[in-house]
Amino acid sequence: MHIHHLLENNSIANKFIAQLRDINIQTDRMRFRRNIERLGEVLGYELSKHLNYNDTSVTTPLGQANVPLPAEDIVLCSILRAGLPLHNGLLNYFDDAENSFISAYRHHPDNDEKFEILVEYLASPSLDNKTLILADPMLATGRSFVNVMKALESMGTPKNIHLVSVIGAKEGIEYMQSEFPENTHLWIATIDEELNERGYIVPGLGDAGDLCYGTK
Ligand code: U5P
């Protein structure tokens, strides 16, 4: 898996990340969702530099202009709930992409810290030979990305896989290295060192789904 880490090159995106993490700012849900969306736009822009392009000629009122355009059929897939604002940001740039939605949530069968990931809902076009962009703002243990990818196998085999996330934990990224094909790209804004005993990223930002949409 190739890791592209946005924070390694400082940019205005640092401010969006800081506001997402800040306990005094993240309570503004509209700003929280919009900052995730803005990072979806930034990460999507970075990712777009790695797509294949075809030379295309565009007719202007005064002549012909050559513009290389993306030559890949993109499917954007987001993991509900927290993936939605990230999906919107990516869709702002890849505006003619196909779209796919999948649910994944943590179920605690014994009411302790042990949990399993359940996938219940999938709505997707065929992924055969497409470029799949899979979005979830938090990559903690990595099990959501991995389980969702297994559930998506029934929709065909994508030619390229790009994973997009905002905050990742080192441990989860290492686990994903062994589960995803080598040519997978991970586009991530920032990487934290730790996971706590409940599988939350430390320092992280908290529960992204709740911060976007309220508690369950
Ligand atoms: N999650 C958070 N905050 C965390 C850790 C996990 O919101 O600090 C949620 C996200 O909604 C994400 C999922 O969808 O858990 C990822 O966890 P995992 O499957 O990578 O462990």
PDB file of C-alpha atoms and ligand atoms in Angstrom:
ATOM      1  CA  MET A   1       0.000   0.000   0.000  1.00  0.00           C
ATOM      2  CA  HIS A   2       1.337   3.444  -0.926  1.00  0.00           C
ATOM      3  CA  ILE A   3       0.753   6.031   1.796  1.00  0.00           C
ATOM      4  CA  HIS A   4       0.279   9.689   0.834  1.00  0.00           C
ATOM      5  CA  HIS A   5       0.362  11.781   4.001  1.00  0.00           C
ATOM      6  CA  LEU A   6      -1.002  15.315   3.523  1.00  0.00           C
ATOM      7  CA  LEU A   7       0.433  16.856   6.709  1.00  0.00           C
ATOM      8  CA  GLU A   8       3.980  16.007   5.583  1.00  0.00           C
ATOM      9  CA  ASN A   9       3.822  19.075   3.344  1.00  0.00           C
ATOM     10  CA  ASN A  10       2.337  21.943   5.346  1.00  0.00           C
ATOM     11  CA  SER A  11      -0.643  23.650   3.740  1.00  0.00           C
ATOM     12  CA  ILE A  12      -3.855  25.445   4.658  1.00  0.00           C
ATOM     13  CA  ALA A  13      -5.343  21.960   5.155  1.00  0.00           C
ATOM     14  CA  ASN A  14      -3.540  21.931   8.548  1.00  0.00           C
ATOM     15  CA  LYS A  15      -6.087  24.488   9.717  1.00  0.00           C
ATOM     16  CA  PHE A  16      -9.015  22.246   8.758  1.00  0.00           C
ATOM     17  CA  ILE A  17      -7.402  19.367  10.682  1.00  0.00           C
ATOM     18  CA  ALA A  18      -6.742  21.576  13.730  1.00  0.00           C
ATOM     19  CA  GLN A  19     -10.380  22.730  13.816  1.00  0.00           C
ATOM     20  CA  LEU A  20     -11.646  19.139  13.565  1.00  0.00           C
ATOM     21  CA  ARG A  21      -9.532  18.133  16.558  1.00  0.00           C
ATOM     22  CA  ASP A  22     -10.153  21.211  18.722  1.00  0.00           C
ATOM     23  CA  ILE A  23     -12.622  20.422  21.511  1.00  0.00           C
ATOM     24  CA  ASN A  24     -13.840  24.046  21.528  1.00  0.00           C
ATOM     25  CA  ILE A  25     -14.437  24.256  17.773  1.00  0.00           C
ATOM     26  CA  GLN A  26     -15.589  20.731  16.844  1.00  0.00           C
ATOM     27  CA  THR A  27     -18.949  21.269  18.632  1.00  0.00           C
ATOM     28  CA  ASP A  28     -20.005  23.443  15.689  1.00  0.00           C
ATOM     29  CA  ARG A  29     -21.387  20.557  13.623  1.00  0.00           C
ATOM     30  CA  MET A  30     -21.750  22.490  10.407  1.00  0.00           C
ATOM     31  CA  ARG A  31     -18.098  23.594  10.577  1.00  0.00           C
ATOM     32  CA  PHE A  32     -17.051  20.038  11.502  1.00  0.00           C
ATOM     33  CA  ARG A  33     -18.841  18.533   8.495  1.00  0.00           C
ATOM     34  CA  ARG A  34     -17.579  21.284   6.211  1.00  0.00           C
ATOM     35  CA  ASN A  35     -13.974  20.783   7.355  1.00  0.00           C
ATOM     36  CA  ILE A  36     -14.218  17.067   6.556  1.00  0.00           C
ATOM     37  CA  GLU A  37     -15.735  17.990   3.200  1.00  0.00           C
ATOM     38  CA  ARG A  38     -12.899  20.488   2.556  1.00  0.00           C
ATOM     39  CA  LEU A  39     -10.347  17.750   3.320  1.00  0.00           C
ATOM     40  CA  GLY A  40     -12.224  15.491   0.890  1.00  0.00           C
ATOM     41  CA  GLU A  41     -11.660  18.179  -1.744  1.00  0.00           C
ATOM     42  CA  VAL A  42      -7.964  18.575  -0.908  1.00  0.00           C
ATOM     43  CA  LEU A  43      -7.285  14.825  -0.746  1.00  0.00           C
ATOM     44  CA  GLY A  44      -9.292  14.335  -3.949  1.00  0.00           C
ATOM     45  CA  TYR A  45      -7.172  16.966  -5.680  1.00  0.00           C
ATOM     46  CA  GLU A  46      -3.951  15.258  -4.571  1.00  0.00           C
ATOM     47  CA  LEU A  47      -5.315  11.878  -5.655  1.00  0.00           C
ATOM     48  CA  SER A  48      -6.313  13.278  -9.053  1.00  0.00           C
ATOM     49  CA  LYS A  49      -2.605  13.810  -9.860  1.00  0.00           C
ATOM     50  CA  HIS A  50      -2.182  10.009  -9.820  1.00  0.00           C
ATOM     51  CA  LEU A  51      -4.960   9.154 -12.288  1.00  0.00           C
ATOM     52  CA  ASN A  52      -4.424   8.329 -15.970  1.00  0.00           C
ATOM     53  CA  TYR A  53      -5.236  11.096 -18.427  1.00  0.00           C
ATOM     54  CA  ASN A  54      -6.192  11.160 -22.119  1.00  0.00           C
ATOM     55  CA  ASP A  55      -5.421  14.093 -24.404  1.00  0.00           C
ATOM     56  CA  THR A  56      -8.705  15.771 -25.213  1.00  0.00           C
ATOM     57  CA  SER A  57      -9.488  18.658 -27.507  1.00  0.00           C
ATOM     58  CA  VAL A  58     -11.988  21.273 -26.376  1.00  0.00           C
ATOM     59  CA  THR A  59     -13.627  23.753 -28.746  1.00  0.00           C
ATOM     60  CA  THR A  60     -13.496  27.320 -27.454  1.00  0.00           C
ATOM     61  CA  PRO A  61     -15.182  30.292 -29.194  1.00  0.00           C
ATOM     62  CA  LEU A  62     -11.767  31.062 -30.722  1.00  0.00           C
ATOM     63  CA  GLY A  63     -10.261  27.688 -31.528  1.00  0.00           C
ATOM     64  CA  GLN A  64      -9.157  24.338 -30.115  1.00  0.00           C
ATOM     65  CA  ALA A  65      -7.552  23.840 -26.696  1.00  0.00           C
ATOM     66  CA  ASN A  66      -5.859  20.628 -25.650  1.00  0.00           C
ATOM     67  CA  VAL A  67      -6.780  19.504 -22.128  1.00  0.00           C
ATOM     68  CA  PRO A  68      -5.738  16.097 -20.776  1.00  0.00           C
ATOM     69  CA  LEU A  69      -8.766  14.688 -18.924  1.00  0.00           C
ATOM     70  CA  PRO A  70      -9.028  11.796 -16.428  1.00  0.00           C
ATOM     71  CA  ALA A  71      -9.468   8.541 -18.309  1.00  0.00           C
ATOM     72  CA  GLU A  72     -10.691   6.370 -15.432  1.00  0.00           C
ATOM     73  CA  ASP A  73     -14.237   5.373 -14.505  1.00  0.00           C
ATOM     74  CA  ILE A  74     -14.479   6.427 -10.895  1.00  0.00           C
ATOM     75  CA  VAL A  75     -16.800   4.990  -8.267  1.00  0.00           C
ATOM     76  CA  LEU A  76     -16.918   6.902  -4.977  1.00  0.00           C
ATOM     77  CA  CYS A  77     -17.900   4.708  -2.067  1.00  0.00           C
ATOM     78  CA  SER A  78     -18.396   6.048   1.429  1.00  0.00           C
ATOM     79  CA  ILE A  79     -18.843   4.253   4.695  1.00  0.00           C
ATOM     80  CA  LEU A  80     -21.931   5.496   6.569  1.00  0.00           C
ATOM     81  CA  ARG A  81     -22.314   7.648   8.634  1.00  0.00           C
ATOM     82  CA  ALA A  82     -19.080   9.599   8.995  1.00  0.00           C
ATOM     83  CA  GLY A  83     -18.011   8.999   5.397  1.00  0.00           C
ATOM     84  CA  LEU A  84     -20.801  11.214   4.033  1.00  0.00           C
ATOM     85  CA  PRO A  85     -19.135  14.651   4.326  1.00  0.00           C
ATOM     86  CA  LEU A  86     -15.891  13.184   2.938  1.00  0.00           C
ATOM     87  CA  HIS A  87     -17.923  11.710   0.077  1.00  0.00           C
ATOM     88  CA  ASN A  88     -19.460  15.123  -0.639  1.00  0.00           C
ATOM     89  CA  GLY A  89     -16.012  16.732  -0.784  1.00  0.00           C
ATOM     90  CA  LEU A  90     -14.722  14.107  -3.217  1.00  0.00           C
ATOM     91  CA  LEU A  91     -17.890  14.387  -5.295  1.00  0.00           C
ATOM     92  CA  ASN A  92     -17.421  18.180  -5.555  1.00  0.00           C
ATOM     93  CA  TYR A  93     -14.310  17.426  -7.629  1.00  0.00           C
ATOM     94  CA  PHE A  94     -15.122  14.045  -9.221  1.00  0.00           C
ATOM     95  CA  ASP A  95     -18.558  15.332 -10.117  1.00  0.00           C
ATOM     96  CA  ASP A  96     -19.388  12.695 -12.725  1.00  0.00           C
ATOM     97  CA  ALA A  97     -18.333   9.701 -10.613  1.00  0.00           C
ATOM     98  CA  GLU A  98     -20.674   6.823  -9.899  1.00  0.00           C
ATOM     99  CA  ASN A  99     -21.599   6.432  -6.236  1.00  0.00           C
ATOM    100  CA  SER A 100     -21.776   3.613  -3.797  1.00  0.00           C
ATOM    101  CA  PHE A 101     -22.837   3.539  -0.131  1.00  0.00           C
ATOM    102  CA  ILE A 102     -22.110   0.950   2.508  1.00  0.00           C
ATOM    103  CA  SER A 103     -22.809   0.808   6.219  1.00  0.00           C
ATOM    104  CA  ALA A 104     -20.367  -0.407   8.862  1.00  0.00           C
ATOM    105  CA  TYR A 105     -20.732  -0.102  12.587  1.00  0.00           C
ATOM    106  CA  ARG A 106     -19.119  -1.388  15.732  1.00  0.00           C
ATOM    107  CA  HIS A 107     -21.187  -3.935  17.638  1.00  0.00           C
ATOM    108  CA  HIS A 108     -20.176  -4.770  21.225  1.00  0.00           C
ATOM    109  CA  PRO A 109     -21.762  -8.243  21.811  1.00  0.00           C
ATOM    110  CA  ASP A 110     -20.679  -8.516  25.479  1.00  0.00           C
ATOM    111  CA  ASN A 111     -21.064  -4.807  26.274  1.00  0.00           C
ATOM    112  CA  ASP A 112     -17.327  -4.527  26.889  1.00  0.00           C
ATOM    113  CA  GLU A 113     -14.534  -3.046  24.811  1.00  0.00           C
ATOM    114  CA  LYS A 114     -14.457  -6.014  22.394  1.00  0.00           C
ATOM    115  CA  PHE A 115     -16.313  -5.265  19.176  1.00  0.00           C
ATOM    116  CA  GLU A 116     -17.022  -6.679  15.743  1.00  0.00           C
ATOM    117  CA  ILE A 117     -17.700  -4.702  12.570  1.00  0.00           C
ATOM    118  CA  LEU A 118     -21.100  -5.311  11.029  1.00  0.00           C
ATOM    119  CA  VAL A 119     -21.945  -4.433   7.427  1.00  0.00           C
ATOM    120  CA  GLU A 120     -25.683  -4.277   6.757  1.00  0.00           C
ATOM    121  CA  TYR A 121     -26.393  -2.009   3.818  1.00  0.00           C
ATOM    122  CA  LEU A 122     -24.784  -1.885   0.380  1.00  0.00           C
ATOM    123  CA  ALA A 123     -25.941   0.044  -2.683  1.00  0.00           C
ATOM    124  CA  SER A 124     -23.359   0.023  -5.463  1.00  0.00           C
ATOM    125  CA  PRO A 125     -22.867  -0.126  -9.226  1.00  0.00           C
ATOM    126  CA  SER A 126     -20.482  -2.757 -10.647  1.00  0.00           C
ATOM    127  CA  LEU A 127     -16.870  -2.131  -9.662  1.00  0.00           C
ATOM    128  CA  ASP A 128     -15.360  -4.242 -12.469  1.00  0.00           C
ATOM    129  CA  ASN A 129     -12.377  -2.434 -14.034  1.00  0.00           C
ATOM    130  CA  LYS A 130     -13.324   0.813 -12.281  1.00  0.00           C
ATOM    131  CA  THR A 131     -11.268   3.090 -10.053  1.00  0.00           C
ATOM    132  CA  LEU A 132     -12.679   2.708  -6.575  1.00  0.00           C
ATOM    133  CA  ILE A 133     -12.282   5.588  -4.119  1.00  0.00           C
ATOM    134  CA  LEU A 134     -13.316   4.388  -0.655  1.00  0.00           C
ATOM    135  CA  ALA A 135     -13.835   7.061   2.014  1.00  0.00           C
ATOM    136  CA  ASP A 136     -14.013   6.965   5.808  1.00  0.00           C
ATOM    137  CA  PRO A 137     -12.636   9.898   7.850  1.00  0.00           C
ATOM    138  CA  MET A 138     -11.261   7.747  10.700  1.00  0.00           C
ATOM    139  CA  LEU A 139      -8.919   4.787  10.212  1.00  0.00           C
ATOM    140  CA  ALA A 140      -8.551   3.355  13.721  1.00  0.00           C
ATOM    141  CA  THR A 141      -8.064  -0.432  13.800  1.00  0.00           C
ATOM    142  CA  GLY A 142      -8.511  -0.525  10.007  1.00  0.00           C
ATOM    143  CA  ARG A 143     -11.165  -3.202  10.355  1.00  0.00           C
ATOM    144  CA  SER A 144     -13.946  -1.087   8.832  1.00  0.00           C
ATOM    145  CA  PHE A 145     -11.951  -0.513   5.634  1.00  0.00           C
ATOM    146  CA  VAL A 146     -10.989  -4.189   5.451  1.00  0.00           C
ATOM    147  CA  ASN A 147     -14.491  -5.576   6.147  1.00  0.00           C
ATOM    148  CA  VAL A 148     -16.111  -3.113   3.769  1.00  0.00           C
ATOM    149  CA  MET A 149     -13.659  -4.078   1.023  1.00  0.00           C
ATOM    150  CA  LYS A 150     -14.579  -7.759   1.562  1.00  0.00           C
ATOM    151  CA  ALA A 151     -18.290  -6.903   1.315  1.00  0.00           C
ATOM    152  CA  LEU A 152     -17.625  -4.975  -1.913  1.00  0.00           C
ATOM    153  CA  GLU A 153     -16.071  -8.066  -3.561  1.00  0.00           C
ATOM    154  CA  SER A 154     -19.572  -9.134  -4.631  1.00  0.00           C
ATOM    155  CA  MET A 155     -19.703  -6.013  -6.862  1.00  0.00           C
ATOM    156  CA  GLY A 156     -16.700  -6.996  -9.017  1.00  0.00           C
ATOM    157  CA  THR A 157     -12.974  -6.282  -9.113  1.00  0.00           C
ATOM    158  CA  PRO A 158     -11.792  -2.678  -9.384  1.00  0.00           C
ATOM    159  CA  LYS A 159      -8.714  -1.912 -11.463  1.00  0.00           C
ATOM    160  CA  ASN A 160      -7.438   0.679  -8.970  1.00  0.00           C
ATOM    161  CA  ILE A 161      -8.168   1.221  -5.293  1.00  0.00           C
ATOM    162  CA  HIS A 162      -7.716   4.567  -3.493  1.00  0.00           C
ATOM    163  CA  LEU A 163      -8.578   4.815   0.206  1.00  0.00           C
ATOM    164  CA  VAL A 164      -9.274   8.289   1.587  1.00  0.00           C
ATOM    165  CA  SER A 165      -9.224   9.140   5.279  1.00  0.00           C
ATOM    166  CA  VAL A 166      -8.595  12.118   7.547  1.00  0.00           C
ATOM    167  CA  ILE A 167      -6.972  10.688  10.701  1.00  0.00           C
ATOM    168  CA  GLY A 168      -5.309   7.285  10.849  1.00  0.00           C
ATOM    169  CA  ALA A 169      -3.660   5.307  13.646  1.00  0.00           C
ATOM    170  CA  LYS A 170      -0.279   3.702  12.943  1.00  0.00           C
ATOM    171  CA  GLU A 171      -1.485   0.277  14.126  1.00  0.00           C
ATOM    172  CA  GLY A 172      -4.512   0.287  11.801  1.00  0.00           C
ATOM    173  CA  ILE A 173      -2.436   1.375   8.822  1.00  0.00           C
ATOM    174  CA  GLU A 174       0.044  -1.458   9.486  1.00  0.00           C
ATOM    175  CA  TYR A 175      -2.824  -3.981   9.625  1.00  0.00           C
ATOM    176  CA  MET A 176      -4.199  -2.662   6.336  1.00  0.00           C
ATOM    177  CA  GLN A 177      -0.791  -3.009   4.647  1.00  0.00           C
ATOM    178  CA  SER A 178      -1.177  -6.788   4.994  1.00  0.00           C
ATOM    179  CA  GLU A 179      -4.838  -6.885   3.871  1.00  0.00           C
ATOM    180  CA  PHE A 180      -4.917  -4.664   0.780  1.00  0.00           C
ATOM    181  CA  PRO A 181      -3.151  -5.318  -2.536  1.00  0.00           C
ATOM    182  CA  GLU A 182       0.254  -3.641  -2.867  1.00  0.00           C
ATOM    183  CA  ASN A 183      -0.943  -1.223  -5.539  1.00  0.00           C
ATOM    184  CA  THR A 184      -3.576   0.294  -3.200  1.00  0.00           C
ATOM    185  CA  HIS A 185      -3.131   4.018  -2.426  1.00  0.00           C
ATOM    186  CA  LEU A 186      -4.012   5.505   0.947  1.00  0.00           C
ATOM    187  CA  TRP A 187      -4.629   9.273   0.958  1.00  0.00           C
ATOM    188  CA  ILE A 188      -4.630  10.450   4.536  1.00  0.00           C
ATOM    189  CA  ALA A 189      -4.484  13.908   6.127  1.00  0.00           C
ATOM    190  CA  THR A 190      -2.653  12.981   9.330  1.00  0.00           C
ATOM    191  CA  ILE A 191      -1.408   9.943  11.298  1.00  0.00           C
ATOM    192  CA  ASP A 192      -1.579   9.502  15.103  1.00  0.00           C
ATOM    193  CA  GLU A 193       0.530   7.179  17.237  1.00  0.00           C
ATOM    194  CA  GLU A 194      -2.022   5.499  19.470  1.00  0.00           C
ATOM    195  CA  LEU A 195      -5.300   3.648  19.848  1.00  0.00           C
ATOM    196  CA  ASN A 196      -6.930   3.353  23.265  1.00  0.00           C
ATOM    197  CA  GLU A 197      -8.452   0.128  24.679  1.00  0.00           C
ATOM    198  CA  ARG A 198     -11.806   0.948  23.025  1.00  0.00           C
ATOM    199  CA  GLY A 199     -10.195   1.338  19.603  1.00  0.00           C
ATOM    200  CA  TYR A 200     -10.364   5.146  19.571  1.00  0.00           C
ATOM    201  CA  ILE A 201      -7.556   7.170  18.028  1.00  0.00           C
ATOM    202  CA  VAL A 202      -5.446   9.153  20.541  1.00  0.00           C
ATOM    203  CA  PRO A 203      -5.274  12.148  20.351  1.00  0.00           C
ATOM    204  CA  GLY A 204      -7.626  11.789  17.345  1.00  0.00           C
ATOM    205  CA  LEU A 205     -10.782  13.873  17.534  1.00  0.00           C
ATOM    206  CA  GLY A 206     -13.422  11.662  19.159  1.00  0.00           C
ATOM    207  CA  ASP A 207     -16.339   9.970  17.391  1.00  0.00           C
ATOM    208  CA  ALA A 208     -16.559  11.413  13.892  1.00  0.00           C
ATOM    209  CA  GLY A 209     -20.113  10.135  13.219  1.00  0.00           C
ATOM    210  CA  ASP A 210     -21.461  11.733  16.406  1.00  0.00           C
ATOM    211  CA  LEU A 211     -19.620  15.005  15.759  1.00  0.00           C
ATOM    212  CA  CYS A 212     -21.122  15.159  12.259  1.00  0.00           C
ATOM    213  CA  TYR A 213     -24.676  14.097  13.062  1.00  0.00           C
ATOM    214  CA  GLY A 214     -25.220  13.968  16.839  1.00  0.00           C
ATOM    215  CA  THR A 215     -25.163  11.077  19.288  1.00  0.00           C
ATOM    216  CA  LYS A 216     -27.056   7.841  18.616  1.00  0.00           C
TER     217      LYS A 216
HETATM  218  N1  U5P B   1     -14.131   5.944  14.821  1.00  0.00           N
HETATM  219  C1  U5P B   1     -14.206   7.262  15.227  1.00  0.00           C
HETATM  220  N2  U5P B   1     -13.214   7.771  16.031  1.00  0.00           N
HETATM  221  C2  U5P B   1     -12.134   7.040  16.437  1.00  0.00           C
HETATM  222  C3  U5P B   1     -12.067   5.702  16.009  1.00  0.00           C
HETATM  223  C4  U5P B   1     -13.071   5.187  15.221  1.00  0.00           C
HETATM  224  O1  U5P B   1     -15.129   7.986  14.879  1.00  0.00           O
HETATM  225  O2  U5P B   1     -11.252   7.572  17.153  1.00  0.00           O
HETATM  226  C5  U5P B   1     -15.184   5.341  13.972  1.00  0.00           C
HETATM  227  C6  U5P B   1     -15.304   5.993  12.618  1.00  0.00           C
HETATM  228  O3  U5P B   1     -16.660   6.315  12.420  1.00  0.00           O
HETATM  229  C7  U5P B   1     -14.897   4.966  11.606  1.00  0.00           C
HETATM  230  C8  U5P B   1     -14.663   3.703  12.358  1.00  0.00           C
HETATM  231  O4  U5P B   1     -15.928   4.732  10.694  1.00  0.00           O
HETATM  232  O5  U5P B   1     -14.881   3.978  13.738  1.00  0.00           O
HETATM  233  C9  U5P B   1     -13.258   3.226  12.060  1.00  0.00           C
HETATM  234  O6  U5P B   1     -12.806   2.344  12.984  1.00  0.00           O
HETATM  235  P1  U5P B   1     -11.927   1.074  12.608  1.00  0.00           P
HETATM  236  O7  U5P B   1     -12.805   0.091  11.937  1.00  0.00           O
HETATM  237  O8  U5P B   1     -10.801   1.547  11.711  1.00  0.00           O
HETATM  238  O9  U5P B   1     -11.426   0.610  13.925  1.00  0.00           O
END
